[in-house]
XYZ file of N, CA and C in Angstrom:
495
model
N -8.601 51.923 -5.323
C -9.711 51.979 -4.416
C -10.591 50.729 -4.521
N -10.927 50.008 -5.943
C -11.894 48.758 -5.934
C -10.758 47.893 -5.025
N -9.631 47.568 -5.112
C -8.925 46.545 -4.809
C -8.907 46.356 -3.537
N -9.002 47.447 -2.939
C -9.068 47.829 -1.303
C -10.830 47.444 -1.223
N -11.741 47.662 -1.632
C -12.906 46.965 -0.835
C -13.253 45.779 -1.303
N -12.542 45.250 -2.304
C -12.380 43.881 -2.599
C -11.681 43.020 -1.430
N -10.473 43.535 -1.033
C -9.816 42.719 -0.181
C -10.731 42.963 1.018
N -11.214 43.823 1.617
C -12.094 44.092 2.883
C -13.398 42.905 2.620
N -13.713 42.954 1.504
C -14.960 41.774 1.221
C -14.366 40.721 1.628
N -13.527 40.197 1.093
C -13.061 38.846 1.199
C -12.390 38.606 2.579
N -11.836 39.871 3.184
C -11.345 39.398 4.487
C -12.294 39.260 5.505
N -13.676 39.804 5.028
C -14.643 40.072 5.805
C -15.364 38.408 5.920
N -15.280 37.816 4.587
C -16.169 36.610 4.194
C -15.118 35.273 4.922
N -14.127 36.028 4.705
C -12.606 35.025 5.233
C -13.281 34.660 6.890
N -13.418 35.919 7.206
C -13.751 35.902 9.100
C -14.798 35.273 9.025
N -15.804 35.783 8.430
C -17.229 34.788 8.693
C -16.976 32.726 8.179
N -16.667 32.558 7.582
C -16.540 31.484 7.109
C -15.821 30.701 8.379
N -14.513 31.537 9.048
C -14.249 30.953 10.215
C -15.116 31.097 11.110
N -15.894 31.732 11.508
C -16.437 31.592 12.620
C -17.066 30.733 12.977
N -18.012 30.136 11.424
C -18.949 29.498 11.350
C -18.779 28.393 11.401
N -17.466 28.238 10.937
C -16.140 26.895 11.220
C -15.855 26.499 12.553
N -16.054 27.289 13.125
C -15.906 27.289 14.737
C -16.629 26.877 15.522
N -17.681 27.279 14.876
C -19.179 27.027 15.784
C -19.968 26.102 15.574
N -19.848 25.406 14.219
C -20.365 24.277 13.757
C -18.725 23.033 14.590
N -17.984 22.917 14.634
C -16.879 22.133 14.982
C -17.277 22.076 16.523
N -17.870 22.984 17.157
C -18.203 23.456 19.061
C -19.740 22.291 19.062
N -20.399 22.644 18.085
C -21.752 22.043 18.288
C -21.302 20.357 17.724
N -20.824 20.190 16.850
C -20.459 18.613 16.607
C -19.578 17.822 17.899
N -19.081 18.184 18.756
C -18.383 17.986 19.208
C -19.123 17.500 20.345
N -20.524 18.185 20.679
C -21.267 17.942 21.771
C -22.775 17.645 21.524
N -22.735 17.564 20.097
C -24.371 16.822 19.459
C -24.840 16.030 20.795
N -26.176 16.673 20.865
C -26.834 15.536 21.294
C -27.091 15.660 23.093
N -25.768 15.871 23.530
C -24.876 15.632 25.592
C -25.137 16.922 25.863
N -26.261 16.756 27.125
C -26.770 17.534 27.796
C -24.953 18.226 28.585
N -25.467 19.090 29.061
C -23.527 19.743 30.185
C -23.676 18.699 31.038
N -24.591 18.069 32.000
C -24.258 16.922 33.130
C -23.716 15.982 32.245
N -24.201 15.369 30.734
C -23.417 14.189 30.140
C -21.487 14.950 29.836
N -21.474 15.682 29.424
C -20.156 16.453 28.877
C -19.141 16.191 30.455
N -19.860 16.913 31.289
C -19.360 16.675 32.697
C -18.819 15.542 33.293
N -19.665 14.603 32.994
C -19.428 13.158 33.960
C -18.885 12.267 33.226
N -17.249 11.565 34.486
C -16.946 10.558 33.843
C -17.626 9.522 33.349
N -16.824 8.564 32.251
C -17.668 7.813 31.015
C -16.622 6.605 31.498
N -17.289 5.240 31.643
C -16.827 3.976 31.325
C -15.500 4.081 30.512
N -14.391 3.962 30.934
C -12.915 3.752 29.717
C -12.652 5.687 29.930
N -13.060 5.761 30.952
C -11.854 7.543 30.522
C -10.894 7.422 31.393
N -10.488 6.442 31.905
C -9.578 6.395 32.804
C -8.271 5.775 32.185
N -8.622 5.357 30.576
C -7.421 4.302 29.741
C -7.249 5.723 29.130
N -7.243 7.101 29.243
C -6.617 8.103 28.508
C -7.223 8.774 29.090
N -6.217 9.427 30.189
C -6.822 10.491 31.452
C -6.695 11.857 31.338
N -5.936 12.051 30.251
C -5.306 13.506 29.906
C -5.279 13.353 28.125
N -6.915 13.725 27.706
C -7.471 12.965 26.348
C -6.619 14.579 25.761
N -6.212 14.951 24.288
C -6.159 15.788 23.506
C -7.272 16.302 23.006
N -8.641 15.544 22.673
C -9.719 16.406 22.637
C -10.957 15.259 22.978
N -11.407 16.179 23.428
C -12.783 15.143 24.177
C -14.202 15.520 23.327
N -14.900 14.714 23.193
C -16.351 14.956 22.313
C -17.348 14.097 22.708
N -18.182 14.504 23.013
C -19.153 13.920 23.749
C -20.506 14.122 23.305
N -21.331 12.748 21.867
C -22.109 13.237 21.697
C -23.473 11.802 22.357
N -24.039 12.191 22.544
C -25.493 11.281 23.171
C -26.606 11.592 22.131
N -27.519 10.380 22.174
C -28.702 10.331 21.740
C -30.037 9.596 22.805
N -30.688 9.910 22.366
C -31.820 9.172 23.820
C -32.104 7.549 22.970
N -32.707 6.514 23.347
C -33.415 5.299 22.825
C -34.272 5.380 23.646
N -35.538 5.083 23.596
C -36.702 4.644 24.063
C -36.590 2.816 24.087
N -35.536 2.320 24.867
C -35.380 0.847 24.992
C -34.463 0.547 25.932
N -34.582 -0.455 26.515
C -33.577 -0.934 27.377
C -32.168 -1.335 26.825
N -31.384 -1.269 27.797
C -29.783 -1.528 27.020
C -29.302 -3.310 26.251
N -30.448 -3.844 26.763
C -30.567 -5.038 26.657
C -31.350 -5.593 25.327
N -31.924 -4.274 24.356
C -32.581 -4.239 23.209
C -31.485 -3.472 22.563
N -30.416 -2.660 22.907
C -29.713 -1.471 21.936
C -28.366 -2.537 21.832
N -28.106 -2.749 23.138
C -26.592 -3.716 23.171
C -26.185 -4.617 21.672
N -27.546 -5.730 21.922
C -26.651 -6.203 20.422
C -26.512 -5.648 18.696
N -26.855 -4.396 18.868
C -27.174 -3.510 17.877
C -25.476 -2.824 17.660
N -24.972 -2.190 18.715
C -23.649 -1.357 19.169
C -22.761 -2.482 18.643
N -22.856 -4.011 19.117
C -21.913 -4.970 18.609
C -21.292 -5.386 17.866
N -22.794 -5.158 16.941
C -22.342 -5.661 15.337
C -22.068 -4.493 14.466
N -21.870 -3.441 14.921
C -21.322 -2.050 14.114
C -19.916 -1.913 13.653
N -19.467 -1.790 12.620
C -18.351 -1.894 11.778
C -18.255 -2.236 10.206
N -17.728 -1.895 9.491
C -17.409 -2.206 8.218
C -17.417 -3.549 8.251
N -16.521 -4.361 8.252
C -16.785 -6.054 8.474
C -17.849 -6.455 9.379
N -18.539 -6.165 9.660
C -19.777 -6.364 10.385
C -21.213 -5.866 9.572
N -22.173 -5.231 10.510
C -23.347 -5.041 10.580
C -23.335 -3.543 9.781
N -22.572 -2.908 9.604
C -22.559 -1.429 9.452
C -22.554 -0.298 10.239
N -23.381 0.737 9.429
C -23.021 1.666 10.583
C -24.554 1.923 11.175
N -25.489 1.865 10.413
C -26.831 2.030 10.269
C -27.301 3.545 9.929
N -26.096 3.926 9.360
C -25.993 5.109 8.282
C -26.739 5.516 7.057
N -26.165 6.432 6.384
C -26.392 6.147 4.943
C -25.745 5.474 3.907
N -25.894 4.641 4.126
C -25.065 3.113 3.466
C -24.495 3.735 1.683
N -25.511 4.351 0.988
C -25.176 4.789 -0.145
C -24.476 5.980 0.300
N -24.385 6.831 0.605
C -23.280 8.397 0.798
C -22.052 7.625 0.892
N -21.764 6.858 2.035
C -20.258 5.447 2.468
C -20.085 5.166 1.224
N -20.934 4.317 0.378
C -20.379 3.359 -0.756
C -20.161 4.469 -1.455
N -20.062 5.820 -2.018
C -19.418 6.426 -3.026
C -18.490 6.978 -3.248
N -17.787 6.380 -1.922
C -16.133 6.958 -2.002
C -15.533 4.910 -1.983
N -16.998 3.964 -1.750
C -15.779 2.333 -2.358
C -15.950 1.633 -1.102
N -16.436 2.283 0.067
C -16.061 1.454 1.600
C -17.019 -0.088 1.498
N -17.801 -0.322 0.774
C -18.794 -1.203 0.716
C -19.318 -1.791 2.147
N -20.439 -0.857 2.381
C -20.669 -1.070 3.707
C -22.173 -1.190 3.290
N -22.860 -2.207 4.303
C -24.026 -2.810 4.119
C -24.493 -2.423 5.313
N -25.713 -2.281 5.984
C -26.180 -1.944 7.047
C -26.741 -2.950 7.451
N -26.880 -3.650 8.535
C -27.665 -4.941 8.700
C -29.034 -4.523 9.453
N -30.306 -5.561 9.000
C -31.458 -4.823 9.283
C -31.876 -5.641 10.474
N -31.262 -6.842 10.971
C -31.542 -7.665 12.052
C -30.079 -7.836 12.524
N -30.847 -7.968 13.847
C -29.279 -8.938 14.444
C -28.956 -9.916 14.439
N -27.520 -10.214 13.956
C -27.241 -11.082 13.560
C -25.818 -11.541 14.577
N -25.698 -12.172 15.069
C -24.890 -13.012 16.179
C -23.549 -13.213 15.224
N -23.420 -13.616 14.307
C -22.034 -13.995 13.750
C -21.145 -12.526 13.371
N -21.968 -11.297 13.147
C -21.358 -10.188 13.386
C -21.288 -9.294 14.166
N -21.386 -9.882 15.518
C -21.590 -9.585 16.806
C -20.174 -9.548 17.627
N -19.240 -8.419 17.972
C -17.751 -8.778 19.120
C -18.204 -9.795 20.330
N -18.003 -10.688 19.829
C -17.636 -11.672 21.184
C -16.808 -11.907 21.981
N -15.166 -10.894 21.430
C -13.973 -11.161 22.373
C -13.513 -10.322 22.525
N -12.388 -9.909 23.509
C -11.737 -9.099 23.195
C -10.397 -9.307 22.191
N -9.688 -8.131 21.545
C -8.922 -8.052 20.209
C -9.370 -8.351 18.767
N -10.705 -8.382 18.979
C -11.405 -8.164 17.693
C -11.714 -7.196 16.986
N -11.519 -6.600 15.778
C -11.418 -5.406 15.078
C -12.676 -5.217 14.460
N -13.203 -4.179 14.380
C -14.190 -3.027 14.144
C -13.562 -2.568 13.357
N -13.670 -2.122 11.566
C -13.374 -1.634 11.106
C -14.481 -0.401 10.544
N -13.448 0.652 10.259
C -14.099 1.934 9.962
C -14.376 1.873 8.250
N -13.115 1.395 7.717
C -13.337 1.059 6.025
C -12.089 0.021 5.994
N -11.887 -0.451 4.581
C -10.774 -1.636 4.263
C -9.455 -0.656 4.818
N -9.048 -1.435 5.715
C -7.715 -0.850 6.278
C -7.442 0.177 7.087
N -8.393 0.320 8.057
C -8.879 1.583 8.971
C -9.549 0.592 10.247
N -9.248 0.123 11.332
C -10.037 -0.615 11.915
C -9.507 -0.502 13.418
N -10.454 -0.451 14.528
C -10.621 -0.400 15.970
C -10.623 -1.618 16.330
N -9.465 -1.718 17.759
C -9.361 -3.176 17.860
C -10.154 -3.180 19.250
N -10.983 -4.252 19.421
C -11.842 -4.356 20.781
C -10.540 -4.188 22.266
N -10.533 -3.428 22.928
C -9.805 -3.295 24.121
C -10.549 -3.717 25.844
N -11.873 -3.593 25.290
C -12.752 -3.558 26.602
C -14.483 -3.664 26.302
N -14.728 -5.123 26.912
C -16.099 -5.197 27.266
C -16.604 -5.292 28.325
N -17.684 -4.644 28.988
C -18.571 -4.542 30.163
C -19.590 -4.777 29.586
N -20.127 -6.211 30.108
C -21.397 -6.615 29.780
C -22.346 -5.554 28.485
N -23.475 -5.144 29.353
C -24.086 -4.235 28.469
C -23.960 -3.026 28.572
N -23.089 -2.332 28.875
C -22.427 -1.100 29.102
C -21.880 -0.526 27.702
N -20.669 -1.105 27.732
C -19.777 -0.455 26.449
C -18.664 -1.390 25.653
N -18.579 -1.151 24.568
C -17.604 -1.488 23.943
C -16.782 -0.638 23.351
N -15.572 -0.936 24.277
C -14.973 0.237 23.949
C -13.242 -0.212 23.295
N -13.198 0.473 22.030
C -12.578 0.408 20.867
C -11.105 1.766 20.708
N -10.300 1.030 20.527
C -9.276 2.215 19.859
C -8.111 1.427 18.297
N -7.536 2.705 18.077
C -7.021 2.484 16.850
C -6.025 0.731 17.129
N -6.595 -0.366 15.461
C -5.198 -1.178 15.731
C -4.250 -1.355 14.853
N -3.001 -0.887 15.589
C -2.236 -0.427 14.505
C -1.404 -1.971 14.240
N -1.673 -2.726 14.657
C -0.965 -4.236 14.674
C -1.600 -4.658 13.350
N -2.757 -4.916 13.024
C -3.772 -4.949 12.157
C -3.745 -4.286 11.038
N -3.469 -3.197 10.855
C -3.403 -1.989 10.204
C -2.143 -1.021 9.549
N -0.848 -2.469 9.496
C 0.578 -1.086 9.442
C 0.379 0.038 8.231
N 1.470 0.976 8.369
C 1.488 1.641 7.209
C 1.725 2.970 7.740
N 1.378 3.951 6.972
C 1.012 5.183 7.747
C -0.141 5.827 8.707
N -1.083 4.447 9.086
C -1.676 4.387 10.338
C -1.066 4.040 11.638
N 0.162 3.262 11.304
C 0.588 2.542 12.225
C 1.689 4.025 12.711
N 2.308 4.545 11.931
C 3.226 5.425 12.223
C 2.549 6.752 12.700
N 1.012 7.022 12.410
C 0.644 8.099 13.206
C 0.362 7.707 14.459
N -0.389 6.577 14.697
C -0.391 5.570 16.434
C 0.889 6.042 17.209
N 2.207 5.430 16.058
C 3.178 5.371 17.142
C 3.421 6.678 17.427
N 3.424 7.953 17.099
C 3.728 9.692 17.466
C 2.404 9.715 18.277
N 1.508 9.268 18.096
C 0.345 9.791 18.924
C 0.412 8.854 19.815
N 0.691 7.935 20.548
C 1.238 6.815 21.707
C 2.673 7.385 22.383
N 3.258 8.199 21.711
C 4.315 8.992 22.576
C 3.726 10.053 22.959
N 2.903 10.708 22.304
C 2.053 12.174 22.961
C 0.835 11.619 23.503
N 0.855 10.637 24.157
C -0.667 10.464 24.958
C -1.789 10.622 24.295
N -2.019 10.543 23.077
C -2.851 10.887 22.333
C -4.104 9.810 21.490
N -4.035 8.811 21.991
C -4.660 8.021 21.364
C -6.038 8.109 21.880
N -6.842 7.726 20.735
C -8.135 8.224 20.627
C -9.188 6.849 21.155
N -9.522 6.621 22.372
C -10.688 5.781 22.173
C -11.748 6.141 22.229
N -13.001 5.167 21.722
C -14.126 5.103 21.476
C -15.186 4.734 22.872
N -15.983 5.139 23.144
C -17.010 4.330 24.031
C -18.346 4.669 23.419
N -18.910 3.641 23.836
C -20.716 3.088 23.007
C -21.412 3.051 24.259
């Protein structure tokens, strides 16, 4: 008889734990994006028209795009950072610095320039529109290994993941 409301506890805590798994994964997914942002096409959704999962999160700035732009630029591991928590990053080794000005030499100026996420993890520039977006996906040219071999299964399933800013 204990063993039986033991297992009912735990299957009970089992369900809750998913749910909550569920619902926190529903709300990350849309941090931030009102339903008209979730709704409306985005700059670059047309380079993966039939996405595997879509996430759409927004934040407001009180600034013109012309004050945020060179901020989005210099974001990357070999760059400017993330403007994160620079210490939480460095304690798994990524050595990532946050830059507190802008700085032009870690700024994408071209396209096929890589954005990296950490040493050996990096987004290769695919597309710039002025002050719009920079928009980034995995480069597996840059990057072989077993990044390169999940690209290539996820490039046969339509699946590749880009970024827009």
């Amino acid at each position: 008889m204990r063993w039986t409301r033991r297992l009912t506890g735990l299957a009970a805590a089992a369900a809750c734990a998913a749910a909550a798994v569920l619902a926190l994964r529903r709300a990350s997914l849309r941090w931030g994006a009102t339903e008209a942002e979730r709704a409306m096409d985005l700059p670059g959704d047309e380079l993966l028209p039939v996405p595997d999962l879509t996430a759409t999160r927004a934040i407001s700035i009180a600034a013109p795009a012309s004050a945020v732009w060179p901020w989005l630029t210099q974001l990357g591991q070999n760059r400017g950072g993330f403007y994160s928590h620079d210490w939480l990053e460095n304690l798994i080794g990524l050595g990532i610095h946050s830059a507190e000005t802008i700085r032009p030499e870690l700024q994408v100026q071209e396209l096929g320039e890589t954005v990296d996420l950490a040493p050996g993890a990096g987004l290769a520039v695919v597309r710039l529109d002025g002050e719009q977006l920079p928009h980034v996906r995995t480069d597996a040219a840059r990057h072989p290994g077993p990044c390169r071999a999940d690209l290539e299964r996820r490039r046969q399933h339509a699946a590749e993941k880009p970024w827009h800013f």
